Short mmCIF file of C-alpha atoms and ligand atoms in Angstrom, two decimals:
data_model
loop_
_atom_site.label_atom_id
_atom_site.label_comp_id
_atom_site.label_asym_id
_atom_site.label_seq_id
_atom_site.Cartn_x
_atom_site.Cartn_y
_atom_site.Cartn_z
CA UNK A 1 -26.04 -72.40 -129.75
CA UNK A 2 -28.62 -72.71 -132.88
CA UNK A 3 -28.63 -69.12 -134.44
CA UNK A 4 -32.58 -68.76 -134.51
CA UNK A 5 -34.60 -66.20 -135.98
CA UNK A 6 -35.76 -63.02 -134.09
CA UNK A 7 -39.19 -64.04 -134.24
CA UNK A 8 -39.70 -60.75 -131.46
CA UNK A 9 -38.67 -58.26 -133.07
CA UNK A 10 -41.76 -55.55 -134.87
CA UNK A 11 -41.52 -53.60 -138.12
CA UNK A 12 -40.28 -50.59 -136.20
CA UNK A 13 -37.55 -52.02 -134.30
CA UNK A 14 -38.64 -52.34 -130.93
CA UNK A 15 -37.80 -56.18 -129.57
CA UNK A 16 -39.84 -57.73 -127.28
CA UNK A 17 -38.60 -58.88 -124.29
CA UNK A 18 -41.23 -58.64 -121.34
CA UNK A 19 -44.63 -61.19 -121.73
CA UNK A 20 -47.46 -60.54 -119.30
CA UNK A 21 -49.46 -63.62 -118.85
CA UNK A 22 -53.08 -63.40 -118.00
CA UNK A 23 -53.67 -66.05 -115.69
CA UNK A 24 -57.68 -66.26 -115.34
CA UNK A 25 -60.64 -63.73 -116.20
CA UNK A 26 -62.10 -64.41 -112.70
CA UNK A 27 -61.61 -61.74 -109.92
CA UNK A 28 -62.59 -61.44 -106.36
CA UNK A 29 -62.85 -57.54 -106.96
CA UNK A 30 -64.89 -56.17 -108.98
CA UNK A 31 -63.22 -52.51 -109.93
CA UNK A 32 -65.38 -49.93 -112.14
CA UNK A 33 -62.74 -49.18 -114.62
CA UNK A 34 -61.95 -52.52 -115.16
CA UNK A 35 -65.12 -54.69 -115.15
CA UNK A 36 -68.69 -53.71 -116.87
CA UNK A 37 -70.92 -53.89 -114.25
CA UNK A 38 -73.08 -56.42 -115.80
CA UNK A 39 -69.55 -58.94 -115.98
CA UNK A 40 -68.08 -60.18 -118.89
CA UNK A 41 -68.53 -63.69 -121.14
CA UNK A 42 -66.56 -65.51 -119.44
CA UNK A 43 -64.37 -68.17 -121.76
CA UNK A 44 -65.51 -71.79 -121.60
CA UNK A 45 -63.11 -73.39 -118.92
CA UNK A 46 -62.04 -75.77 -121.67
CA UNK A 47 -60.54 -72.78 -123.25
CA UNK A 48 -58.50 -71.55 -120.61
CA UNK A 49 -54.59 -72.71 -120.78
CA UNK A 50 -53.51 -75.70 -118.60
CA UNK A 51 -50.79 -74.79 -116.34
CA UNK A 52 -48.36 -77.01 -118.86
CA UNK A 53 -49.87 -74.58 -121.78
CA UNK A 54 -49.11 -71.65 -119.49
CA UNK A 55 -45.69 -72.73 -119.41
CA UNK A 56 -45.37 -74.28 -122.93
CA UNK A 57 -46.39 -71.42 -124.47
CA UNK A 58 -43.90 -68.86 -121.95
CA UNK A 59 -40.69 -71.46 -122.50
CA UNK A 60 -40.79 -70.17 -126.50
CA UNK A 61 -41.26 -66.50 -125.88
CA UNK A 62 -38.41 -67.02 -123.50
CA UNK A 63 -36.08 -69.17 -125.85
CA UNK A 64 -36.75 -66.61 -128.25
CA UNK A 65 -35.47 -64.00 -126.25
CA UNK A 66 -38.12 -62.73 -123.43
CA UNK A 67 -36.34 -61.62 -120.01
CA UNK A 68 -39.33 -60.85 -118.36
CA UNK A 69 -42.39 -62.45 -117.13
CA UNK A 70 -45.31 -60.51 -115.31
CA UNK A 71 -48.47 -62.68 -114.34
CA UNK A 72 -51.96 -60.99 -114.02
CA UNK A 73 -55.63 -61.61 -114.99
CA UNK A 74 -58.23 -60.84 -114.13
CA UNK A 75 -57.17 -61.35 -110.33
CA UNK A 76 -53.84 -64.53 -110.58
CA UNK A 77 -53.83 -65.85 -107.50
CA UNK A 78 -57.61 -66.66 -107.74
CA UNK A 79 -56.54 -69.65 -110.37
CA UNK A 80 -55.92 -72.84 -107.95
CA UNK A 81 -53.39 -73.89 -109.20
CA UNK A 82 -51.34 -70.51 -109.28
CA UNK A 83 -49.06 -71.53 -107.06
CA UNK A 84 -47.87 -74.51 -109.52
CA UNK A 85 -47.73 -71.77 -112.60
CA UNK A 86 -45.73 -70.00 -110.59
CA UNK A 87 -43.11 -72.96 -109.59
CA UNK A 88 -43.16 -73.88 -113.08
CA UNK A 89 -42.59 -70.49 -114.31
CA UNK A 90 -39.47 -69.76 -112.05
CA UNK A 91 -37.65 -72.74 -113.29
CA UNK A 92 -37.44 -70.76 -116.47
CA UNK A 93 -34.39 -67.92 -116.63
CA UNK A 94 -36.28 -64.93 -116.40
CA UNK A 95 -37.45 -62.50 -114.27
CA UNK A 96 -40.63 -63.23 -112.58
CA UNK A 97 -43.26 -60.69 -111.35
CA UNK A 98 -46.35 -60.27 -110.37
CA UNK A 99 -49.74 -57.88 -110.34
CA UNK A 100 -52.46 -58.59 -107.66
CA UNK A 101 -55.15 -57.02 -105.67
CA UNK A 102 -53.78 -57.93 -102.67
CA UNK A 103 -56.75 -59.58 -101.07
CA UNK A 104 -54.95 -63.04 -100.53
CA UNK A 105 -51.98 -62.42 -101.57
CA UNK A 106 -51.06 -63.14 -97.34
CA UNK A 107 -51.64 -67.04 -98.15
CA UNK A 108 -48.89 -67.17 -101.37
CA UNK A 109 -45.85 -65.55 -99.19
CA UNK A 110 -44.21 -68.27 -98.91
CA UNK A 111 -44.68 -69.63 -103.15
CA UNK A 112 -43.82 -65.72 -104.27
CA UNK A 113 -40.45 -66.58 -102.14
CA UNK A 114 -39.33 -69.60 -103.20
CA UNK A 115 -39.96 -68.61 -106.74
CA UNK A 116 -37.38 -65.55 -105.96
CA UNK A 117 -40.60 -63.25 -107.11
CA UNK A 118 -39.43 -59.76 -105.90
CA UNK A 119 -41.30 -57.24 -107.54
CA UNK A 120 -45.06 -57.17 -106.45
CA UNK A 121 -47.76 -54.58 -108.38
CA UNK A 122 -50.98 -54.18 -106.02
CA UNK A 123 -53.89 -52.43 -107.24
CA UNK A 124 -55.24 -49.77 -104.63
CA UNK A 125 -57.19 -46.85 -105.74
CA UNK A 126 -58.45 -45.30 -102.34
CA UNK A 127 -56.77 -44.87 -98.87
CA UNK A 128 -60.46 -45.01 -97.75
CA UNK A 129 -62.40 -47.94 -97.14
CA UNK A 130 -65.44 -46.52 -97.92
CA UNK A 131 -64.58 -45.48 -101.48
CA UNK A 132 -62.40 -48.96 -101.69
CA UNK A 133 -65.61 -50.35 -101.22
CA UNK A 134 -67.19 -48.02 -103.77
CA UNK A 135 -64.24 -48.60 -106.41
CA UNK A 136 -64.50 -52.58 -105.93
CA UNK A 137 -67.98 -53.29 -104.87
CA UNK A 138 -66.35 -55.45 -102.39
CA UNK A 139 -65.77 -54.62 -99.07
CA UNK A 140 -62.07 -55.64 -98.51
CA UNK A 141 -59.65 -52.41 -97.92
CA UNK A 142 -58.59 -54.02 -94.32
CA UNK A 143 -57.45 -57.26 -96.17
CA UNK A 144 -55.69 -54.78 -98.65
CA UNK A 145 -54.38 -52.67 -96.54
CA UNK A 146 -52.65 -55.43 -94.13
CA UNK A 147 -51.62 -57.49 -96.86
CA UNK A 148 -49.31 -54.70 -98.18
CA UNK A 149 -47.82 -53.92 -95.13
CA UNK A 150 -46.96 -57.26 -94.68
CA UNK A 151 -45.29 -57.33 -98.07
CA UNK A 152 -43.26 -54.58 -96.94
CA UNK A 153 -41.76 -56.36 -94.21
CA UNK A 154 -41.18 -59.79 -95.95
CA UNK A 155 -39.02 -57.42 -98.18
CA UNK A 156 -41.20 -57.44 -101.26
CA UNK A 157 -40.20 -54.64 -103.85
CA UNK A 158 -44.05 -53.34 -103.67
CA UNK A 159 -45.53 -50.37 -106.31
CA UNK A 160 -49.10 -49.56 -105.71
CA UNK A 161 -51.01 -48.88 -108.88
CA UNK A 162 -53.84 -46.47 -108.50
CA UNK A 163 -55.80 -45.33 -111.38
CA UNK A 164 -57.01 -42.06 -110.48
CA UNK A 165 -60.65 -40.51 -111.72
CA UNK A 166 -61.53 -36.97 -111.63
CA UNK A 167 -63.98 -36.15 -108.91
CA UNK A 168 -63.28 -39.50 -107.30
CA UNK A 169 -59.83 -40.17 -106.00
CA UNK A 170 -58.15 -37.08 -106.93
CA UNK A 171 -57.91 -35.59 -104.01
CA UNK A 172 -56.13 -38.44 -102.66
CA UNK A 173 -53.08 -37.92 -104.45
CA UNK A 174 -51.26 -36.19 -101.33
CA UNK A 175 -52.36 -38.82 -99.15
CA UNK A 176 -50.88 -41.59 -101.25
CA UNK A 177 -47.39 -39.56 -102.10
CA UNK A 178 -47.62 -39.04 -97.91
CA UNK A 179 -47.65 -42.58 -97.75
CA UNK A 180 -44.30 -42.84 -99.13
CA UNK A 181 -43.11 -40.95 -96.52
CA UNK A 182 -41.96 -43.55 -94.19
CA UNK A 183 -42.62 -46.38 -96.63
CA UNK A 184 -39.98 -47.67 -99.22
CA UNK A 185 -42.99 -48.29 -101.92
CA UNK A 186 -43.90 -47.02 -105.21
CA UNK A 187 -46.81 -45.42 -105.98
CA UNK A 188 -47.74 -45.11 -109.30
CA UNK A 189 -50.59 -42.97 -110.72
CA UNK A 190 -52.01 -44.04 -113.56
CA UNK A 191 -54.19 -42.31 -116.06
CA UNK A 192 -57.55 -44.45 -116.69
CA UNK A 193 -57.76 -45.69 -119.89
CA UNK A 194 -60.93 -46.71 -122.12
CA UNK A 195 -61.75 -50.09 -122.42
CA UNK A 196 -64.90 -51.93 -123.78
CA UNK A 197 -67.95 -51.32 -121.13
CA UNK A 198 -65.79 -49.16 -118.71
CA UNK A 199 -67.73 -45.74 -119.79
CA UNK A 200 -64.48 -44.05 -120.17
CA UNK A 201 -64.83 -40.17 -120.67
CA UNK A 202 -61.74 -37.92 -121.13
CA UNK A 203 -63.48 -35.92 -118.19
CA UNK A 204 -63.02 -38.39 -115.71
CA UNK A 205 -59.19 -39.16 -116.57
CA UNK A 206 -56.66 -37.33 -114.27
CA UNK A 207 -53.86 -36.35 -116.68
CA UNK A 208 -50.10 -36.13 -116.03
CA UNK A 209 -49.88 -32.50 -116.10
CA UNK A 210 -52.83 -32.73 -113.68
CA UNK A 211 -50.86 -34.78 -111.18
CA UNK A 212 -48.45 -32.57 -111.20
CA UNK A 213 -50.58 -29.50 -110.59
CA UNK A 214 -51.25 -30.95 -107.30
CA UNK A 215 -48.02 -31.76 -106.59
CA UNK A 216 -46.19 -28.46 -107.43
CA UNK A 217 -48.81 -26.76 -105.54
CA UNK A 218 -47.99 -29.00 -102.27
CA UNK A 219 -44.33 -28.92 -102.60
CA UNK A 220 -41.66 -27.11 -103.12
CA UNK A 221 -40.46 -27.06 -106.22
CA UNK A 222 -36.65 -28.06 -105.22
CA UNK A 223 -38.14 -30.79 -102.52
CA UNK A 224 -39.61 -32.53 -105.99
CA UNK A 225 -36.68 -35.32 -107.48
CA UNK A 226 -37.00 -36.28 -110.96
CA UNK A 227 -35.72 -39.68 -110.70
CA UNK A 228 -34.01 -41.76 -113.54
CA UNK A 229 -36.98 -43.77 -115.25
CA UNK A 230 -35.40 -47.48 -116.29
CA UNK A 231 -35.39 -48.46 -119.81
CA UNK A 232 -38.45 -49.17 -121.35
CA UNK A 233 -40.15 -47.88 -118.04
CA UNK A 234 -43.92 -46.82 -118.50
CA UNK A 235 -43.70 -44.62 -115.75
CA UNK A 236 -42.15 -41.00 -115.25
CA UNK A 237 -40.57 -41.41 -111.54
CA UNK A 238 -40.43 -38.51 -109.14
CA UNK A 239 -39.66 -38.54 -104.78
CA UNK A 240 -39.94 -35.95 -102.50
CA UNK A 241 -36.96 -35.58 -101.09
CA UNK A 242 -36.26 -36.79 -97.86
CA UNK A 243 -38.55 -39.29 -98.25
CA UNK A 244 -38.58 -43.10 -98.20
CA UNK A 245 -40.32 -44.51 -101.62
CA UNK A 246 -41.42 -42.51 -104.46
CA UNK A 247 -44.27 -42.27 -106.97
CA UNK A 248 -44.53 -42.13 -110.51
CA UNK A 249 -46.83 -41.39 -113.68
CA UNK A 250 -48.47 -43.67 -116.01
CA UNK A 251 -49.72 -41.54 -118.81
CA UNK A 252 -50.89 -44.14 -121.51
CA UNK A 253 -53.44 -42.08 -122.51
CA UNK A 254 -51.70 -38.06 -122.85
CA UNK A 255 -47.73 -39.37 -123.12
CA UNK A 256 -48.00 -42.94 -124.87
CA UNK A 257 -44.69 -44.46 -124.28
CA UNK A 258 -45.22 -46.92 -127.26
CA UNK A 259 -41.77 -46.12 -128.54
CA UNK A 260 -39.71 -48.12 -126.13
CA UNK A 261 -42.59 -50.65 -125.81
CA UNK A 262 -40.93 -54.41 -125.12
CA UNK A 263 -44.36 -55.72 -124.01
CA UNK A 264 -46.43 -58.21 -125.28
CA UNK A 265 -49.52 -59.65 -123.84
CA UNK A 266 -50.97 -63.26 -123.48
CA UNK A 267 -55.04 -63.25 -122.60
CA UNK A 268 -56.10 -66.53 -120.39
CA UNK A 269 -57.38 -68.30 -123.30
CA UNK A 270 -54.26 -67.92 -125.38
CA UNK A 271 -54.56 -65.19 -127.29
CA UNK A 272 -51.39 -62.99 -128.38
CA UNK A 273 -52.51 -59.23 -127.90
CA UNK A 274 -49.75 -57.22 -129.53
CA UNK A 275 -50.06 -54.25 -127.36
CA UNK A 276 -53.04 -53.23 -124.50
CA UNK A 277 -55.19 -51.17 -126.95
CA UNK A 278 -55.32 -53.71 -130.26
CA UNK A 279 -58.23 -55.11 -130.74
CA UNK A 280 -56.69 -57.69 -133.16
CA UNK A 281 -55.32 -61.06 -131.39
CA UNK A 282 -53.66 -64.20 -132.69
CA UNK A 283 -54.75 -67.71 -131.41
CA UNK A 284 -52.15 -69.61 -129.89
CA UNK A 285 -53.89 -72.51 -127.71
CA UNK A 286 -55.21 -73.70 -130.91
CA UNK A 287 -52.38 -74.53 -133.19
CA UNK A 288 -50.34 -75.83 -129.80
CA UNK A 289 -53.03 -78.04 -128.91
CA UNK A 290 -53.13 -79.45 -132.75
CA UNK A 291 -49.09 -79.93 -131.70
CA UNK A 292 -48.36 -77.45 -134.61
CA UNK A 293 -45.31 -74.73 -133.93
CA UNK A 294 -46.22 -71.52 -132.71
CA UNK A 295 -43.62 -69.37 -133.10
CA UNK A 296 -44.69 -68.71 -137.21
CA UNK A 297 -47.98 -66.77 -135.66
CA UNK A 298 -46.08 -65.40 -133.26
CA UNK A 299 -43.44 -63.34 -135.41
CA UNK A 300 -46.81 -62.18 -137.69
CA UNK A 301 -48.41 -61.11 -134.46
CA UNK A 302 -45.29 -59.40 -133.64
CA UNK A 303 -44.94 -57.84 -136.83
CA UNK A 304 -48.27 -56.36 -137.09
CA UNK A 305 -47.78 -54.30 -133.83
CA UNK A 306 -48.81 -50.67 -134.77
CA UNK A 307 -46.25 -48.09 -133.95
CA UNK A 308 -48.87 -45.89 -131.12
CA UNK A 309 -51.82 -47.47 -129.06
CA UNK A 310 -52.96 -50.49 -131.18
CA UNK A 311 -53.56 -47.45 -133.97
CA UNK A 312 -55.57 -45.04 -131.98
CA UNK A 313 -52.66 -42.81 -132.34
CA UNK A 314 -54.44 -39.00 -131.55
CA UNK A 315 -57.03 -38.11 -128.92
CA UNK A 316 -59.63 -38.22 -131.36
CA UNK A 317 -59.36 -41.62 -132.23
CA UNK A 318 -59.11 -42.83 -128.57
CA UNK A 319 -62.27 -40.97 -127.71
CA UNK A 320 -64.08 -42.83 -130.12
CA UNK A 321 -66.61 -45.67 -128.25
CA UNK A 322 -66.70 -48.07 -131.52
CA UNK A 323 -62.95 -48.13 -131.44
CA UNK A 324 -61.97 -48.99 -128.07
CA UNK A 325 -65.69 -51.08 -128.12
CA UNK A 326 -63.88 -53.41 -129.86
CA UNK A 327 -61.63 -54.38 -127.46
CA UNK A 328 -61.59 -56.27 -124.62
CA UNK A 329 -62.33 -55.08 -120.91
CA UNK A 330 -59.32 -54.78 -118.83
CA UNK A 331 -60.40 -57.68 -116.77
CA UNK A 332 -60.33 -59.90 -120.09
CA UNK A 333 -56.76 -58.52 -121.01
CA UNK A 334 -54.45 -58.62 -118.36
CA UNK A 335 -53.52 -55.45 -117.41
N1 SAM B 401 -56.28 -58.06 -110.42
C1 SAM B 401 -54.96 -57.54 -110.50
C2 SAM B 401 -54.89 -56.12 -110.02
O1 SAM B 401 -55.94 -55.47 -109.91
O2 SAM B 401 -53.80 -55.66 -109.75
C3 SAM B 401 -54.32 -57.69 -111.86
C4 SAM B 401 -55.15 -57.37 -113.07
S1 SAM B 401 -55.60 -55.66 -113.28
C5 SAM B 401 -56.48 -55.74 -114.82
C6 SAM B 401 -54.06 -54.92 -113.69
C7 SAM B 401 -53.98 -53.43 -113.61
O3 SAM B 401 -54.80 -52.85 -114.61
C8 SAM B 401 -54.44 -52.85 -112.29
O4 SAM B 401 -53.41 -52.08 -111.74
C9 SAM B 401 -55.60 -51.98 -112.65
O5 SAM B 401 -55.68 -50.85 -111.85
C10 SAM B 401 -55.29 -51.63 -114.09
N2 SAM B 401 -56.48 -51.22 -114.85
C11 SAM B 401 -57.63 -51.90 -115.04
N3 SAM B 401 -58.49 -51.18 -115.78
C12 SAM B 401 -57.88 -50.02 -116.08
C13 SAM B 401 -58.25 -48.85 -116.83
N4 SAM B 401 -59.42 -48.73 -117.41
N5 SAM B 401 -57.37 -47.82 -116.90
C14 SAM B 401 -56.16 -47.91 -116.30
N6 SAM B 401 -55.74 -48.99 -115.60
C15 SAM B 401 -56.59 -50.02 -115.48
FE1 SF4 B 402 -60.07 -57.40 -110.56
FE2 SF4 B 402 -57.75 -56.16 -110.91
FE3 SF4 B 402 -59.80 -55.67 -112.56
FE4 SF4 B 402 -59.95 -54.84 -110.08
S1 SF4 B 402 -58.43 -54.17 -111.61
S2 SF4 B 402 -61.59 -55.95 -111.19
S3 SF4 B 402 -58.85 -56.38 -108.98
S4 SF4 B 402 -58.73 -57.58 -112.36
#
């Protein structure tokens, strides 16, 4: 086999291996943290990558080594022709995953299947309907809520992502860690993170240490499993024992995990994001549609990466509006 060069690999060492692939900026939800209330510029359609792009631009991160493919957006299975992405995608040799709100996912059961797709991330902040409705603007918890049950049982490997605000959801934590009770799920806290237009305040973040307040003080201290995180995991992974799934940290903003970081991020118009919180991107759409090679911009994307948080390395820096104003919303990223 041609000895190529390791285009994925950053100044620091860390190789990249795992490409998360914003399908669309559109969403049928319309969450708070994720989504200024007044919406977003949306790219020109024009803009956006074909499905052949999509899939042009994922076969030379994978020749070049990536393992790993998650598709998001915005909301993916929105994009009509998601299904065909996703066919396209699986014919490629890597692992194939997926993050969705859940509200249609019922209608793709039989696409996530036959593209072997076994890992499924569903956003769901409240066990309530009332604050789901709050949360999203949209009024669709039962759709939610029956849609991951039936995810369950067509054997889907599900993890709920919830990002938890202070005065808001907090005291929901037991509930969800309850849920895992009888259910073989994941449920991942996650600390909310500042974004352009999503009024972030370190008040309204739940911390780590925070979740773990309430769960110490709910629990015995023995009945609480520390579970082996996986390699380049973003999550710290507990159970209770006894109990059927398990739930787990995501503490981006107090306990950065940037020094096992693999990921790299492609927006819906082709842009390379080097890590979640850099507001520098490389073009890629651009030079592939002029039929000129990619992977050149690629390796100086790569190689740019800054070792913690796209630079906003302390507390201080993060908390600063003009610095995180500069990038993207969430919904414009790909979480
Ligand atoms: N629409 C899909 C969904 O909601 O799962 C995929 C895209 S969404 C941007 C991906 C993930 O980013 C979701 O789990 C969402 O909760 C998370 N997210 C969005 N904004 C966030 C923020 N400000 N802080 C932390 N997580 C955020
Ligand atoms: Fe849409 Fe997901 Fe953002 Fe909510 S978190 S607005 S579902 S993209």
């Amino acid at each position: 086999m041609e000895n190529k060069k390791n285009i994925l690999q950053d100044s620091f060492g860390r190789q990249h291996t795992y490409l998360r692939i914003s399908l669309t900026e559109l969403c049928n939800l319309r969450c708070t943290y994720c989504m200024p209330a007044e919406g977003i510029q949306l790219s020109p359609r024009s803009h956006i990558m074909s499905y052949d792009e999509v899939f042009e631009i994922a076969k030379t991160f994978v020749d070049h080594g990536v393992t790993k493919i998650r598709l998001t957006g915005g909301e993916p299975l929105v994009r009509r022709d998601a299904d065909v992405i996703l066919k396209k995608l699986a014919t490629l040799p890597v692992e194939l995953s997926i993050t969705s709100n859940a509200v249609i996912i019922d209608r793709f059961i039989d696409v996530l299947k036959e593209c072997n797709v076994r890992s499924i991330n569903v956003s769901l902040d409240s066990l309530d309907a009332v604050k789901f409705k709050e949360i999203t603007r949209r009024n669709d918890f039962e759709k939610v809520y029956k849609n991951i049950m039936l995810l369950i049982n067509e054997g889907f490997n599900v993890k709920l992502n919830a990002v938890l605000i202070n005065g808001f959801n907090d005291n929901e934590i037991i509930d969800f860690i309850e849920f895992t009770k009888e259910l073989p799920i994941s449920v991942r806290f996650i600390e909310f993170m500042p974004f352009d237009g999503n009024q972030w305040d370190k008040a309204k973040m739940v911390s780590y240490a925070q979740v773990m307040e309430y769960v110490n003080s709910n629990y015995d201290v023995d009945k609480v499993i520390r579970m082996q995180d996986a390699p380049n995991d973003t999550s710290k992974n507990y159970k209770i024992e006894g109990y059927k799934g398990s739930f787990a940290i995501i503490s981006s903003v107090t306990n950065p995990f940037c020094d096992s970081c693999n990921r790299i991020r492609l927006t819906a118009n082709g842009r390379l994001k080097n890590c979640l919180f850099s507001s520098s991107e490389s073009d890629l759409l651009t030079p592939l549609r002029e039929g000129k090679s990619i992977e050149t911009i690629i390796q100086k994307a790569v190689q740019a990466k800054l070792k913690v948080r796209g630079g906003m390395d302390t507390m201080e820096k993060l908390e600063q509006p003009d610095l995180h104003g500069k990038n993207r919303s969430m919904i414009a990223i790909g979480g």
